Coordinates of C-alpha atoms in Angstrom, one line a residue:
R76 CA 13.7 -52.9 85.5
Y77 CA 16.5 -54.9 83.8
V78 CA 15.7 -58.6 83.9
E79 CA 18.4 -60.0 81.6
I80 CA 21.5 -58.6 79.9
N81 CA 24.6 -59.9 78.1
R82 CA 28.3 -59.4 78.7
F83 CA 28.6 -56.7 76.1
F84 CA 25.8 -54.7 77.8
E85 CA 27.8 -54.9 81.1
E86 CA 30.9 -53.5 79.2
A87 CA 28.8 -50.7 77.7
C88 CA 27.5 -49.7 81.1
G89 CA 30.8 -50.1 82.9
L90 CA 29.0 -52.0 85.6
P91 CA 29.0 -55.7 86.7
R92 CA 25.8 -57.7 86.1
E93 CA 24.8 -57.8 89.8
Q94 CA 24.7 -54.0 89.8
I95 CA 22.4 -53.8 86.7
I96 CA 19.8 -56.6 87.2
G97 CA 16.7 -55.2 89.0
K98 CA 17.8 -51.6 88.4
I99 CA 16.2 -49.1 86.0
D100 CA 17.8 -46.7 83.5
L101 CA 18.0 -43.9 86.0
D102 CA 20.2 -46.0 88.2
I103 CA 22.6 -46.8 85.4
W104 CA 22.8 -44.0 82.8
P105 CA 23.2 -40.3 82.9
L106 CA 19.9 -38.5 83.4
E107 CA 19.6 -37.3 79.8
L108 CA 20.2 -40.7 78.3
A109 CA 18.0 -42.5 80.9
L110 CA 15.0 -40.3 80.1
V111 CA 15.4 -41.0 76.4
Y112 CA 15.7 -44.8 77.0
M113 CA 12.6 -44.8 79.3
A114 CA 10.6 -42.8 76.8
D115 CA 11.5 -45.3 74.1
D116 CA 10.3 -48.2 76.3
Q117 CA 7.0 -46.4 76.9
E118 CA 6.6 -45.8 73.2
V119 CA 7.2 -49.5 72.4
M120 CA 4.8 -50.7 75.1
T121 CA 2.1 -48.1 74.7
G122 CA 2.1 -48.4 70.9
K123 CA 2.7 -52.1 70.9
K124 CA 5.2 -51.6 68.1
Q125 CA 8.9 -52.0 67.3
I126 CA 11.2 -49.0 67.0
N127 CA 14.6 -48.8 65.4
K128 CA 16.9 -45.7 65.9
E129 CA 20.4 -44.5 66.0
E130 CA 21.8 -43.0 69.2
R131 CA 25.1 -41.8 70.6
V132 CA 26.6 -42.5 74.0
A133 CA 29.2 -39.9 74.9
D134 CA 32.6 -40.9 76.2
K135 CA 36.1 -39.4 76.3
T136 CA 36.7 -40.2 72.6
G137 CA 33.6 -38.3 71.5
G138 CA 31.0 -41.0 71.7
I139 CA 29.9 -44.5 70.6
W140 CA 27.1 -44.8 68.1
F141 CA 24.6 -47.6 68.4
N142 CA 21.8 -48.8 66.2
T143 CA 19.1 -49.9 68.7
F144 CA 16.1 -52.1 67.9
K145 CA 13.4 -52.4 70.6
T146 CA 10.3 -54.6 70.6
P147 CA 7.5 -55.3 73.1
V148 CA 7.4 -58.6 75.1
F149 CA 4.1 -60.3 75.6
D150 CA 2.9 -63.0 78.1
Q151 CA 0.8 -66.0 77.1
E152 CA -2.4 -64.0 77.4
G153 CA -1.1 -61.3 75.0
N154 CA -0.4 -58.7 77.7
I155 CA 2.7 -56.6 77.3
I156 CA 5.1 -57.3 80.2
G157 CA 8.2 -55.4 79.0
T158 CA 10.6 -54.7 76.2
T159 CA 13.6 -56.4 74.7
G160 CA 16.4 -54.5 72.9
I161 CA 19.4 -55.1 70.7
S162 CA 22.0 -52.4 70.3
R163 CA 24.7 -52.8 67.7
D164 CA 27.9 -50.7 67.7
I165 CA 28.0 -48.8 64.5
T166 CA 30.7 -46.3 65.5
E167 CA 33.1 -47.2 62.8
S168 CA 30.5 -47.3 60.0
T169 CA 29.1 -43.9 61.2
R170 CA 32.6 -42.4 61.3
L171 CA 33.3 -43.6 57.7
E172 CA 29.9 -42.3 56.6
N173 CA 30.6 -38.9 58.1
E174 CA 34.1 -38.8 56.5
L175 CA 32.5 -39.6 53.2
I176 CA 30.0 -36.8 53.6
E177 CA 32.8 -34.4 54.4
Q178 CA 34.8 -35.6 51.4
R179 CA 31.7 -35.1 49.1
T180 CA 31.1 -31.7 50.6
F181 CA 34.7 -30.7 50.0
L182 CA 34.8 -32.0 46.4
K183 CA 31.5 -30.2 45.7
S184 CA 32.8 -26.9 47.0
L185 CA 36.0 -27.5 45.0
I186 CA 34.2 -28.0 41.6
D187 CA 31.7 -25.2 42.4
A188 CA 34.7 -22.8 42.8
I189 CA 36.0 -23.7 39.3
P190 CA 34.7 -21.2 36.6
D191 CA 34.7 -23.9 33.8
L192 CA 31.4 -25.6 33.1
I193 CA 31.6 -29.1 34.7
F194 CA 29.0 -31.8 34.4
Y195 CA 28.7 -35.6 34.7
K196 CA 26.1 -37.9 33.1
D197 CA 25.1 -41.6 33.1
I198 CA 25.4 -43.8 30.0
N199 CA 21.9 -42.8 29.0
G200 CA 22.7 -39.1 28.9
A201 CA 20.9 -38.2 32.1
Y202 CA 22.7 -35.7 34.3
L203 CA 24.1 -37.0 37.6
G204 CA 25.4 -33.6 38.7
C205 CA 27.2 -30.4 37.7
N206 CA 29.0 -27.4 39.2
H207 CA 27.5 -24.0 40.0
A208 CA 28.8 -22.4 36.7
F209 CA 27.1 -25.1 34.6
A210 CA 23.8 -24.9 36.4
H211 CA 23.5 -21.2 36.8
K212 CA 25.6 -19.7 34.0
F213 CA 24.8 -22.1 31.2
I214 CA 21.4 -23.7 32.0
G215 CA 19.9 -21.1 34.3
Q216 CA 18.5 -23.6 36.7
T217 CA 19.6 -25.2 40.0
E218 CA 21.5 -28.5 40.1
E219 CA 18.5 -30.2 41.6
E220 CA 16.4 -29.2 38.6
I221 CA 19.0 -30.5 36.2
V222 CA 19.8 -33.9 37.7
G223 CA 17.9 -36.8 36.1
R224 CA 17.2 -34.9 32.9
T225 CA 18.9 -34.9 29.5
D226 CA 20.1 -32.1 27.1
L227 CA 16.8 -32.3 25.2
D228 CA 14.9 -31.3 28.4
F229 CA 16.4 -27.8 28.8
I230 CA 18.5 -26.8 25.7
K231 CA 16.3 -24.8 23.4
D232 CA 18.4 -25.5 20.3
V233 CA 17.3 -29.1 19.6
G234 CA 20.1 -29.5 17.0
L235 CA 22.7 -28.5 19.6
A236 CA 21.2 -30.9 22.2
R237 CA 21.4 -33.7 19.7
F238 CA 25.0 -32.8 18.8
F239 CA 25.9 -33.0 22.5
M240 CA 24.3 -36.4 22.8
E241 CA 25.9 -37.7 19.6
K242 CA 29.3 -36.7 21.0
D243 CA 28.5 -38.5 24.2
I244 CA 27.7 -41.7 22.3
E245 CA 30.9 -41.5 20.3
M246 CA 33.0 -41.0 23.4
L247 CA 31.2 -43.9 25.2
A248 CA 31.7 -46.2 22.2
S249 CA 35.4 -45.4 22.0
G250 CA 36.0 -45.5 25.8
E251 CA 38.5 -42.7 25.3
S252 CA 38.5 -39.0 26.1
R253 CA 37.3 -36.7 23.3
M254 CA 37.6 -32.9 22.8
N255 CA 35.5 -30.7 20.6
E256 CA 34.7 -27.0 20.2
E257 CA 31.1 -25.8 20.6
T258 CA 29.2 -22.5 20.4
I259 CA 26.7 -22.3 23.2
T260 CA 24.1 -19.7 24.4
L261 CA 24.2 -18.9 28.1
A262 CA 21.3 -18.3 30.4
D263 CA 21.7 -14.6 29.9
S264 CA 21.4 -15.1 26.1
S265 CA 25.1 -14.2 25.5
I266 CA 27.2 -16.4 23.2
M267 CA 30.2 -18.4 24.4
E268 CA 32.7 -20.4 22.4
V269 CA 33.8 -23.4 24.5
E270 CA 36.3 -26.2 24.3
T271 CA 34.8 -29.3 25.8
V272 CA 36.7 -32.4 27.0
K273 CA 34.6 -35.5 27.7
T274 CA 36.0 -38.5 29.4
P275 CA 34.5 -41.8 30.7
F276 CA 34.3 -42.8 34.3
Y277 CA 34.1 -46.4 35.5
K278 CA 32.4 -48.5 38.1
G279 CA 33.5 -52.0 38.6
G280 CA 35.6 -51.9 35.5
T281 CA 32.6 -50.9 33.3
V282 CA 32.0 -47.5 31.8
A283 CA 29.3 -45.9 33.9
G284 CA 29.1 -42.4 32.4
I285 CA 30.7 -39.2 31.3
I286 CA 32.6 -36.4 33.0
G287 CA 32.7 -33.2 30.9
V288 CA 34.5 -29.9 31.3
S289 CA 33.8 -26.9 29.0
R290 CA 36.3 -24.0 29.0
D291 CA 35.6 -20.6 27.7
I292 CA 37.8 -20.0 24.6
T293 CA 35.8 -17.0 23.3
K294 CA 38.7 -14.6 23.5
R295 CA 41.1 -17.1 21.9

């Protein structure tokens, strides 16, 4: 039963204090939510542990997201006599996070649809990501297998790998875009002539890595 609440809890429930104190979750919340809240309380008290979780309360706008922290309450003899909880409204941060995920998904779909070989590396030459064409057509591995590794890890021609890395260093040192032509061997062992443009990207005003685009110029 509710023993104490604050004003914001009243607003969240849509009920005045006198209609909440002494009541249980089933008296206040929709059945589905009440059962979840009661199960959380039992988990806290039975396990004598704290829990921290995100949950959504549906409303006409689609729902309010809360980050809820619950912890057991003990008496002077160390017996558990209840729980206390703090719920923080994280609706706006959750909305922004979901928008960011949607934007990343869209951008990823966009670069994967481009037939050019696209990649990006950090200042140490380790891959941060690439598009589908680079991963499967050139390297012959998945993006997950490529991220965190350097050219020396999967390009069989060590001389070519070192050439790529030297060009990266030159571009990073200049801080300006560079273009060069290269002959590469694809995953299916065919040869492709490419024109590669490398340009720096920045974080906080400092060069953080390289974005590269290699275009097939074999016919040209």
